[in-house]
Short mmCIF file of C-alpha atoms in Angstrom, two decimals:
data_model
loop_
_atom_site.label_atom_id
_atom_site.label_comp_id
_atom_site.label_asym_id
_atom_site.label_seq_id
_atom_site.Cartn_x
_atom_site.Cartn_y
_atom_site.Cartn_z
CA MET A 1 34.21 58.50 -89.47
CA ASP A 2 33.81 56.47 -92.66
CA SER A 3 30.05 55.97 -92.42
CA PRO A 4 27.98 57.69 -95.17
CA LEU A 5 25.53 58.59 -92.41
CA TRP A 6 27.98 61.34 -91.38
CA LYS A 7 27.37 63.05 -94.71
CA TYR A 8 23.63 62.91 -94.15
CA LEU A 9 24.07 64.31 -90.67
CA LEU A 10 26.46 67.14 -91.47
CA LEU A 11 24.84 68.24 -94.75
CA GLY A 12 21.30 67.09 -94.09
CA TYR A 13 20.76 68.99 -90.87
CA PRO A 14 21.43 72.50 -92.27
CA LEU A 15 19.45 71.62 -95.40
CA THR A 16 16.49 70.43 -93.33
CA VAL A 17 16.63 73.59 -91.21
CA LEU A 18 16.73 75.69 -94.40
CA ILE A 19 13.49 74.05 -95.51
CA GLU A 20 11.63 73.75 -92.20
CA ALA A 21 12.62 76.97 -90.40
CA PRO A 22 10.95 79.37 -92.91
CA ILE A 23 7.76 77.29 -92.86
CA LEU A 24 7.68 77.33 -89.07
CA PHE A 25 8.55 81.03 -89.01
CA PHE A 26 5.52 81.95 -91.11
CA ALA A 27 3.11 79.19 -90.16
CA LEU A 28 3.38 78.97 -86.35
CA SER A 29 0.63 80.94 -84.63
CA SER A 30 1.19 84.60 -83.82
CA ARG A 31 1.20 84.00 -80.05
CA HIS A 32 4.86 82.92 -80.40
CA SER A 33 7.58 85.54 -80.72
CA TRP A 34 9.74 85.57 -83.88
CA GLN A 35 12.73 84.51 -81.80
CA ARG A 36 10.87 81.43 -80.60
CA LYS A 37 9.71 80.59 -84.13
CA LEU A 38 13.28 80.82 -85.40
CA GLY A 39 14.58 78.86 -82.40
CA ALA A 40 11.96 76.15 -82.97
CA GLY A 41 13.21 75.74 -86.55
CA LEU A 42 16.70 74.96 -85.29
CA TRP A 43 15.84 73.17 -82.05
CA LEU A 44 13.15 70.74 -83.21
CA THR A 45 15.20 69.47 -86.13
CA ALA A 46 18.31 69.22 -83.94
CA CYS A 47 16.36 66.94 -81.61
CA THR A 48 14.81 64.55 -84.12
CA TYR A 49 17.32 64.57 -87.00
CA PRO A 50 20.03 62.41 -85.32
CA ILE A 51 17.42 59.77 -84.51
CA VAL A 52 16.01 59.78 -88.05
CA ILE A 53 19.44 59.67 -89.69
CA LEU A 54 21.54 57.58 -87.30
CA VAL A 55 19.24 55.41 -85.17
CA LEU A 56 16.29 54.42 -87.34
CA PRO A 57 18.35 53.18 -90.34
CA ALA A 58 20.02 50.74 -87.93
CA CYS A 59 16.61 49.46 -86.83
CA PHE A 60 14.83 49.16 -90.19
CA THR A 61 16.52 47.69 -93.24
CA ASN A 62 13.44 47.93 -95.46
CA ARG A 63 13.35 51.45 -96.95
CA ILE A 64 9.56 51.76 -97.06
CA THR A 65 9.26 50.71 -93.42
CA TYR A 66 12.09 53.09 -92.49
CA LEU A 67 10.43 56.01 -94.28
CA ALA A 68 7.05 55.25 -92.73
CA VAL A 69 8.51 55.09 -89.21
CA ALA A 70 10.86 58.05 -89.66
CA GLU A 71 8.22 60.32 -91.16
CA THR A 72 5.80 59.43 -88.39
CA PHE A 73 8.39 59.73 -85.64
CA ALA A 74 9.82 63.11 -86.70
CA PRO A 75 6.60 65.19 -86.79
CA GLY A 76 5.13 63.28 -83.83
CA ALA A 77 8.20 63.81 -81.64
CA GLU A 78 8.52 67.45 -82.72
CA CYS A 79 4.85 68.15 -81.88
CA LEU A 80 5.37 66.53 -78.45
CA LEU A 81 8.60 68.47 -77.80
CA PHE A 82 7.00 71.73 -78.92
CA TRP A 83 4.05 71.11 -76.62
CA LEU A 84 6.32 70.21 -73.68
CA ALA A 85 8.51 73.26 -74.23
CA PHE A 86 5.93 75.92 -75.12
CA GLY A 87 2.43 74.63 -75.73
CA ARG A 88 1.32 73.39 -72.33
CA HIS A 89 2.12 76.64 -70.55
CA MET A 90 0.51 78.86 -73.19
CA HIS A 91 -3.07 79.93 -73.13
CA GLY A 92 -4.66 80.19 -76.52
CA MET A 93 -7.50 79.20 -78.72
CA ARG A 94 -7.74 75.61 -79.79
CA TRP A 95 -7.18 76.59 -83.41
CA GLN A 96 -3.84 78.12 -82.43
CA HIS A 97 -2.67 74.75 -81.09
CA VAL A 98 -3.96 73.04 -84.23
CA ARG A 99 -2.15 75.61 -86.36
CA ASP A 100 1.14 75.08 -84.50
CA TYR A 101 1.08 71.31 -84.86
CA SER A 102 -0.09 71.53 -88.48
CA ALA A 103 2.86 73.84 -89.19
CA ILE A 104 5.26 71.29 -87.73
CA ILE A 105 3.73 68.45 -89.76
CA ILE A 106 3.77 70.50 -92.99
CA ALA A 107 7.41 71.51 -92.39
CA ASN A 108 8.37 67.86 -91.96
CA LEU A 109 6.45 66.79 -95.07
CA ALA A 110 8.18 69.55 -97.05
CA SER A 111 11.67 68.48 -95.96
CA PHE A 112 10.79 64.85 -96.69
CA ALA A 113 9.58 65.79 -100.19
CA VAL A 114 12.72 67.84 -100.94
CA GLY A 115 14.89 65.01 -99.63
CA GLU A 116 13.15 62.51 -101.89
CA VAL A 117 13.53 64.79 -104.93
CA ILE A 118 17.25 65.29 -104.19
CA GLY A 119 17.68 61.54 -103.73
CA ARG A 120 15.87 60.63 -106.97
CA MET A 121 17.76 63.21 -108.98
CA GLY A 122 21.00 61.70 -107.74
CA TRP A 123 22.27 64.99 -106.26
CA TRP A 124 23.01 63.39 -102.88
CA MET B 1 26.60 88.09 -32.17
CA LYS B 2 23.76 85.82 -33.23
CA TYR B 3 24.28 82.14 -32.52
CA THR B 4 23.61 79.92 -35.54
CA PRO B 5 23.62 76.13 -35.96
CA HIS B 6 26.44 76.62 -38.48
CA MET B 7 28.72 77.48 -35.55
CA MET B 8 28.15 74.03 -34.03
CA ARG B 9 29.99 72.43 -36.93
CA ILE B 10 33.53 71.30 -36.47
CA GLU B 11 35.39 73.54 -38.87
CA PRO B 12 38.67 72.09 -40.15
CA ARG B 13 41.60 74.30 -39.24
CA VAL B 14 42.96 74.37 -42.75
CA SER B 15 42.85 76.98 -45.44
CA GLY B 16 41.99 76.67 -49.12
CA PRO B 17 45.60 76.84 -50.34
CA VAL B 18 46.62 74.06 -47.88
CA VAL B 19 43.86 71.75 -49.13
CA ALA B 20 44.72 72.70 -52.70
CA ALA B 21 48.41 71.92 -52.10
CA LEU B 22 47.44 68.55 -50.59
CA MET B 23 45.18 67.71 -53.53
CA LEU B 24 47.82 68.88 -55.99
CA ALA B 25 50.45 66.68 -54.30
CA VAL B 26 48.09 63.67 -54.51
CA THR B 27 47.35 64.47 -58.17
CA VAL B 28 51.05 64.77 -59.15
CA LEU B 29 51.93 61.56 -57.28
CA ALA B 30 48.98 59.80 -58.93
CA ALA B 31 50.23 60.88 -62.37
CA LEU B 32 53.76 59.71 -61.54
CA PHE B 33 52.70 56.26 -60.35
CA ALA B 34 50.04 55.86 -63.07
CA GLY B 35 52.63 56.63 -65.74
CA TRP B 36 55.39 54.55 -64.19
CA THR B 37 53.56 51.34 -63.29
CA PRO B 38 49.91 51.63 -64.32
CA LEU B 39 48.84 48.00 -63.81
CA ILE B 40 50.21 47.66 -60.28
CA PHE B 41 48.98 51.14 -59.37
CA SER B 42 45.49 50.27 -60.67
CA ILE B 43 45.43 47.03 -58.65
CA VAL B 44 46.59 48.81 -55.47
CA ILE B 45 44.23 51.81 -55.62
CA VAL B 46 41.16 49.74 -56.45
CA PHE B 47 42.01 47.41 -53.54
CA LEU B 48 42.55 50.28 -51.09
CA PHE B 49 39.97 52.86 -52.09
CA ALA B 50 37.11 51.25 -54.05
CA GLY B 51 35.06 50.35 -50.98
CA PRO B 52 35.82 53.38 -48.77
CA HIS B 53 35.17 55.90 -51.54
CA ASN B 54 31.80 54.32 -52.28
CA TRP B 55 30.89 54.43 -48.61
CA LEU B 56 31.86 58.10 -48.33
CA GLU B 57 29.97 58.85 -51.52
CA ALA B 58 26.83 57.19 -50.12
CA ARG B 59 27.34 59.16 -46.89
CA TYR B 60 27.56 62.41 -48.87
CA PHE B 61 24.42 61.59 -50.88
CA LEU B 62 22.54 61.01 -47.63
CA THR B 63 23.55 64.51 -46.55
CA ARG B 64 22.14 65.91 -49.77
CA LEU B 65 18.83 64.03 -49.66
CA PRO B 66 16.05 66.31 -48.41
CA GLY B 67 14.34 65.51 -45.11
CA ARG B 68 10.97 65.54 -46.81
CA PHE B 69 10.80 64.86 -50.51
CA GLY B 70 7.67 66.92 -51.24
CA LYS B 71 7.75 68.05 -54.88
CA LEU B 72 11.08 66.28 -55.37
CA ARG B 73 9.55 62.84 -54.77
CA GLY B 74 9.07 62.17 -58.49
CA PHE B 75 12.60 63.30 -59.35
CA PHE B 76 14.24 61.06 -56.75
CA LEU B 77 11.91 58.12 -57.48
CA PHE B 78 12.69 58.29 -61.19
CA SER B 79 16.39 58.60 -60.36
CA ALA B 80 16.29 55.52 -58.12
CA LEU B 81 14.29 53.49 -60.64
CA GLY B 82 16.75 54.40 -63.39
CA ILE B 83 19.76 53.51 -61.24
CA VAL B 84 18.32 50.10 -60.33
CA ALA B 85 17.03 49.26 -63.83
CA LEU B 86 20.17 50.39 -65.67
CA THR B 87 22.53 48.62 -63.25
CA ALA B 88 20.48 45.41 -63.31
CA SER B 89 20.25 45.37 -67.10
CA PHE B 90 23.99 46.12 -67.41
CA ALA B 91 24.79 43.23 -65.08
CA VAL B 92 22.45 40.87 -66.95
CA LEU B 93 23.76 41.69 -70.46
CA PRO B 94 26.88 39.42 -70.40
CA TRP B 95 24.86 36.53 -68.97
CA LEU B 96 22.10 37.05 -71.55
CA GLY B 97 24.60 37.27 -74.40
CA GLU B 98 26.28 34.07 -73.37
CA ARG B 99 23.02 32.20 -72.89
CA LEU B 100 21.54 33.33 -76.22
CA HIS B 101 24.85 32.97 -78.10
CA TRP B 102 24.84 36.56 -79.31
CA GLU B 103 27.03 37.43 -82.28
CA ALA B 104 29.12 40.60 -82.41
CA ALA B 105 26.36 42.57 -84.20
CA THR B 106 23.78 41.64 -81.56
CA TRP B 107 26.21 42.67 -78.83
CA THR B 108 26.70 46.02 -80.51
CA THR B 109 22.94 46.55 -80.80
CA ALA B 110 22.38 45.56 -77.17
CA LEU B 111 25.04 48.01 -76.05
CA ALA B 112 23.54 50.76 -78.24
CA VAL B 113 20.10 50.14 -76.71
CA TRP B 114 21.55 50.25 -73.19
CA ASN B 115 23.44 53.48 -73.93
CA THR B 116 20.25 54.96 -75.42
CA LEU B 117 18.37 54.19 -72.21
CA LEU B 118 21.21 55.71 -70.16
CA VAL B 119 21.29 58.96 -72.16
CA GLY B 120 17.48 59.07 -72.22
CA TRP B 121 17.35 58.68 -68.44
CA ILE B 122 19.87 61.50 -67.96
CA ALA B 123 17.99 63.71 -70.47
CA VAL B 124 14.69 63.22 -68.62
CA LEU B 125 16.38 64.08 -65.30
CA VAL B 126 17.90 67.20 -66.83
CA GLN B 127 14.49 68.30 -68.17
CA TRP B 128 12.95 67.59 -64.77
CA ARG B 129 15.62 69.58 -62.97
CA MET B 130 15.40 72.56 -65.31
CA ARG B 131 11.73 72.94 -64.45
CA GLN B 132 12.40 73.01 -60.71
CA SER B 133 12.81 76.34 -58.96
CA PRO B 134 14.82 78.34 -59.89
CA ARG B 135 14.06 77.46 -63.52
CA ARG B 136 17.05 76.95 -65.75
CA ASP B 137 17.41 77.43 -69.47
CA TRP B 138 18.78 73.99 -70.37
CA GLY B 139 16.74 73.48 -73.56
CA TRP B 140 20.00 72.99 -75.51
CA THR B 141 20.67 69.76 -73.64
CA LEU B 142 17.89 67.92 -75.49
CA PRO B 143 19.44 68.20 -78.99
CA VAL B 144 22.80 67.25 -77.45
CA ALA B 145 21.21 64.16 -75.85
CA PHE B 146 19.58 63.14 -79.15
CA LEU B 147 22.87 63.68 -80.99
CA VAL B 148 24.72 61.50 -78.47
CA ILE B 149 22.03 58.83 -78.85
CA GLY B 150 22.41 59.01 -82.63
CA LEU B 151 26.21 58.83 -82.59
CA ASN B 152 25.97 56.01 -80.08
CA TRP B 153 24.22 53.89 -82.72
CA LEU B 154 27.18 54.45 -85.03
CA TYR B 155 29.86 53.90 -82.37
CA PRO B 156 28.31 52.36 -79.22
CA PHE B 157 31.71 51.55 -77.72
CA VAL B 158 32.76 55.20 -77.81
CA VAL B 159 29.93 56.09 -75.43
CA SER B 160 30.92 53.27 -73.09
CA ILE B 161 34.56 54.39 -73.09
CA ALA B 162 33.45 58.00 -72.59
CA VAL B 163 31.56 56.91 -69.45
CA VAL B 164 34.70 55.17 -68.15
CA TYR B 165 36.90 58.24 -68.67
CA LEU B 166 34.40 61.01 -67.87
CA HIS B 167 32.94 59.49 -64.72
CA PRO B 168 36.00 60.35 -62.57
CA LEU B 169 35.62 63.98 -63.61
CA VAL B 170 32.03 64.22 -62.29
CA ALA B 171 33.44 64.19 -58.75
CA LEU B 172 35.50 67.27 -59.60
CA TRP B 173 32.37 69.07 -60.79
CA LEU B 174 30.47 68.08 -57.64
CA LEU B 175 33.38 69.32 -55.53
CA ASP B 176 33.28 72.66 -57.32
CA ARG B 177 29.56 73.00 -56.54
CA GLU B 178 30.23 72.07 -52.91
CA LEU B 179 32.95 74.73 -52.68
CA LEU B 180 30.61 77.30 -54.21
CA ARG B 181 28.02 76.38 -51.61
CA SER B 182 30.10 76.24 -48.47
CA ARG B 183 33.66 77.46 -49.10
CA PRO B 184 33.66 79.94 -51.97
CA THR B 185 37.00 81.41 -50.85
CA TRP B 186 38.67 78.05 -51.60
CA ARG B 187 37.52 78.02 -55.22
CA PRO B 188 40.37 80.02 -56.81
CA ALA B 189 42.92 77.62 -55.31
CA TYR B 190 40.80 74.68 -56.46
CA HIS B 191 40.54 76.05 -59.98
CA ALA B 192 44.33 76.47 -60.05
CA CYS B 193 44.58 72.78 -59.12
CA LEU B 194 42.14 71.87 -61.88
CA ALA B 195 44.39 73.59 -64.41
CA ALA B 196 47.11 71.09 -63.50
CA LEU B 197 44.91 68.19 -64.59
CA PRO B 198 45.07 68.73 -68.39
CA LEU B 199 48.75 69.57 -67.99
CA LEU B 200 49.49 66.25 -66.27
CA LEU B 201 47.34 64.37 -68.81
CA ALA B 202 49.27 66.05 -71.63
CA VAL B 203 52.59 64.97 -70.05
CA LEU B 204 51.30 61.39 -69.64
CA TRP B 205 50.23 61.24 -73.28
CA TRP B 206 53.38 62.92 -74.55
CA ARG B 207 55.52 60.34 -72.73
CA LEU B 208 53.38 57.25 -73.30
CA TRP B 209 51.25 57.46 -76.46
CA ASP B 210 53.69 55.22 -78.37
CA ALA B 211 55.09 53.28 -75.39
CA PRO B 212 55.30 49.48 -75.75
CA PRO B 213 51.96 47.82 -74.97
CA LEU B 214 51.35 46.59 -71.44
CA PRO B 215 51.67 42.85 -70.85
CA GLY B 216 48.40 40.98 -71.29
CA ASP B 217 49.67 37.65 -70.05
CA THR B 218 47.31 37.32 -67.10
CA GLU B 219 43.53 37.50 -66.97
CA LEU B 220 43.74 40.41 -64.52
CA PHE B 221 46.11 42.48 -66.67
CA ARG B 222 43.91 41.81 -69.72
CA ALA B 223 40.83 42.95 -67.78
CA ILE B 224 42.52 46.20 -66.71
CA VAL B 225 43.73 46.92 -70.26
CA GLN B 226 40.27 46.18 -71.69
CA HIS B 227 38.59 48.35 -69.06
CA ALA B 228 40.67 51.27 -70.37
CA GLY B 229 39.28 50.62 -73.88
CA ALA B 230 42.49 49.30 -75.45
CA GLN B 231 40.63 46.87 -77.73
CA PHE B 232 38.81 49.79 -79.42
CA LEU B 233 41.43 52.56 -79.26
CA THR B 234 44.00 50.52 -81.11
CA GLY B 235 46.01 53.48 -82.38
CA VAL B 236 47.18 54.43 -78.89
CA SER B 237 49.53 52.51 -76.60
CA SER B 238 47.67 50.51 -73.95
CA HIS B 239 50.22 51.92 -71.49
CA ALA B 240 48.92 55.47 -72.14
CA LEU B 241 45.29 54.37 -71.86
CA VAL B 242 45.66 52.45 -68.59
CA ALA B 243 47.85 55.22 -67.14
CA THR B 244 45.23 57.84 -68.05
CA HIS B 245 42.36 55.83 -66.63
CA THR B 246 44.20 54.91 -63.45
CA PHE B 247 45.32 58.51 -62.93
CA LEU B 248 41.75 59.82 -63.31
CA GLU B 249 40.46 57.04 -61.05
CA MET B 250 42.94 58.02 -58.32
CA VAL B 251 41.93 61.68 -58.61
CA HIS B 252 38.30 60.54 -58.29
CA TYR B 253 39.12 58.54 -55.14
CA ALA B 254 41.05 61.46 -53.64
CA VAL B 255 38.13 63.82 -54.20
CA TRP B 256 35.65 61.47 -52.53
CA ILE B 257 37.93 60.41 -49.66
CA ILE B 258 39.68 63.70 -48.84
CA ALA B 259 38.08 66.75 -50.42
CA ILE B 260 34.33 66.17 -50.32
CA PRO B 261 34.25 64.94 -46.69
CA LEU B 262 36.24 68.05 -45.75
CA VAL B 263 34.07 70.44 -47.74
CA GLY B 264 30.68 68.75 -48.05
CA LEU B 265 30.30 66.82 -44.78
CA ARG B 266 32.36 68.96 -42.39
CA ILE B 267 31.65 66.57 -39.51
CA ALA B 268 32.93 63.09 -38.85
CA PRO B 269 31.15 60.81 -41.36
CA TRP B 270 29.80 58.51 -38.64
CA LYS B 271 27.93 61.41 -37.03
CA LEU B 272 24.50 61.78 -38.58
CA SER B 273 23.47 65.26 -37.45
CA ASN B 274 23.76 66.62 -40.99
CA VAL B 275 21.57 63.93 -42.57
CA PRO B 276 18.13 65.54 -42.93
CA LEU B 277 16.32 62.19 -43.27
CA THR B 278 17.37 61.14 -39.75
CA LYS B 279 15.24 63.97 -38.37
CA HIS B 280 12.21 62.75 -40.32
CA SER B 281 11.43 59.81 -38.03
CA THR B 282 13.09 57.17 -35.89
CA ALA B 283 12.36 54.58 -38.58
CA TRP B 284 14.25 56.62 -41.16
CA ARG B 285 17.14 57.08 -38.73
CA ARG B 286 17.33 53.32 -38.25
CA ILE B 287 17.24 52.74 -42.01
CA ILE B 288 20.08 55.24 -42.54
CA VAL B 289 22.18 53.64 -39.78
CA ALA B 290 21.48 50.19 -41.25
CA VAL B 291 22.48 51.38 -44.74
CA LEU B 292 25.74 52.85 -43.49
CA VAL B 293 26.61 49.81 -41.36
CA ALA B 294 25.79 47.54 -44.31
CA GLY B 295 28.05 49.74 -46.45
CA LEU B 296 30.93 49.24 -44.02
CA GLY B 297 30.26 45.50 -44.12
CA ILE B 298 30.32 45.51 -47.94
CA SER B 299 33.66 47.38 -47.88
CA ALA B 300 35.10 44.73 -45.55
CA VAL B 301 33.73 41.91 -47.74
CA LEU B 302 35.24 43.65 -50.76
CA TRP B 303 38.67 43.66 -49.12
CA LEU B 304 38.34 39.98 -48.25
CA GLY B 305 37.19 39.27 -51.79
CA PHE B 306 40.17 41.13 -53.26
CA LEU B 307 42.51 39.13 -51.05
CA ALA B 308 40.86 35.83 -51.97
CA ASP B 309 40.32 36.36 -55.73
CA TYR B 310 41.27 39.80 -56.98
CA SER B 311 40.18 39.31 -60.62
CA THR B 312 36.67 38.05 -59.89
CA THR B 313 36.09 40.62 -57.14
CA ARG B 314 37.29 43.42 -59.40
CA TYR B 315 34.92 42.27 -62.17
CA ILE B 316 31.95 42.10 -59.76
CA TYR B 317 32.92 45.43 -58.21
CA PHE B 318 33.07 47.32 -61.51
CA THR B 319 29.69 45.88 -62.54
CA VAL B 320 27.96 46.79 -59.29
CA ALA B 321 29.87 50.08 -59.02
CA LEU B 322 27.71 51.36 -61.87
CA VAL B 323 25.25 52.23 -59.08
CA HIS B 324 27.53 55.00 -57.80
CA VAL B 325 28.35 56.18 -61.31
CA LEU B 326 24.64 56.64 -62.01
CA ALA B 327 23.82 58.01 -58.54
CA GLU B 328 26.15 60.93 -59.16
CA VAL B 329 23.88 62.18 -61.98
CA PRO B 330 20.81 63.24 -59.97
CA PHE B 331 22.94 64.65 -57.14
CA LEU B 332 25.07 66.65 -59.55
CA LEU B 333 21.90 67.97 -61.18
CA ARG B 334 20.53 68.94 -57.78
CA ALA B 335 23.79 70.78 -57.07
CA LEU B 336 23.65 72.80 -60.29
#
């Protein structure tokens, strides 16, 4: 229990949800219920966050490489999971799909940006 | 009164409480022997029951395989591929490590990768199962799987030890599903028995957590102690760990050798009338008979192996036995 990664996991997950869930809530297309939008905010991050925080740092020692892989993996995996869970069974206009996946990518970019700011300010 | 095929089955003339009392007696005796002399008890039960319980488990799985796979073909194919690939890679790891002169860090990474594949395989099967009719709301399992994968990269040995200790409990879950399916009136007695399990484990740990460590003066004793995870769980007496593992293992054997044949098979295991695949074609019937006869042969070879060289046979057995550990996953999912 002495790994600093625990801190990232236990504090980072709620913080990431706090940033991403509101974006998903307002930016996902209107064909999804508000419960699903809220659930997606919790569920998608819960799926990808352990991999980003616990697995990828063990695989990539170079920070730039790690960030590039992590920030590609997280939105990519979340888009795939969202499609598997909800997207493929839902009829809708193409722009609604594009909007959903754009929302997921923007939410991930936002949490990445906030994380970087917190890291550079030394608050972490 | 309408005549149904169900009536053709040989129904055991025992009631739920009698079976429960029998299982409870076995469980209490197992706890006593496991706590008193865990190494000898471990050697004896693996010698006696390892082969037969695997054979009965295979026999039960055959009963639960559908006659025609239809839409389940993909599920069972993926299950079989995973079982073969994971077992083969697990068996190859020590050989590979020795040949490539792996250091401790490489070993840890290799184990973490293997555990990741294991959890990933289970997660895919769970997702597959939840989409089968009737659909189940198991979306929560995906974050849990990812969390386990993540934690596994921090502490890969914890996942391995968890598999060792949790695997015996899967049989109890399968038995519960079998009771729900065919003998729901026996379930209250069974659940009362289950309540005794944590109680007995608590007694074992209360008595043994600081007991003197078990002797590690022979290769066999060292292997048994290591199998229970003593090299990682250094804060607990190896006596408590081996006693716990041996106790759970004995419960696992009792479930597969006594309870599930009684509840899940309900006919003599050598009779194949309840194996749907045998009705598919003569070729399938021959394959099933061949598999079961080969299984009996393997059990006999296992006994001879134990008599000739117990340590080596035990090592080979626990490597190959991963097949039955993994096979329980898809069948448990099908039962849920």
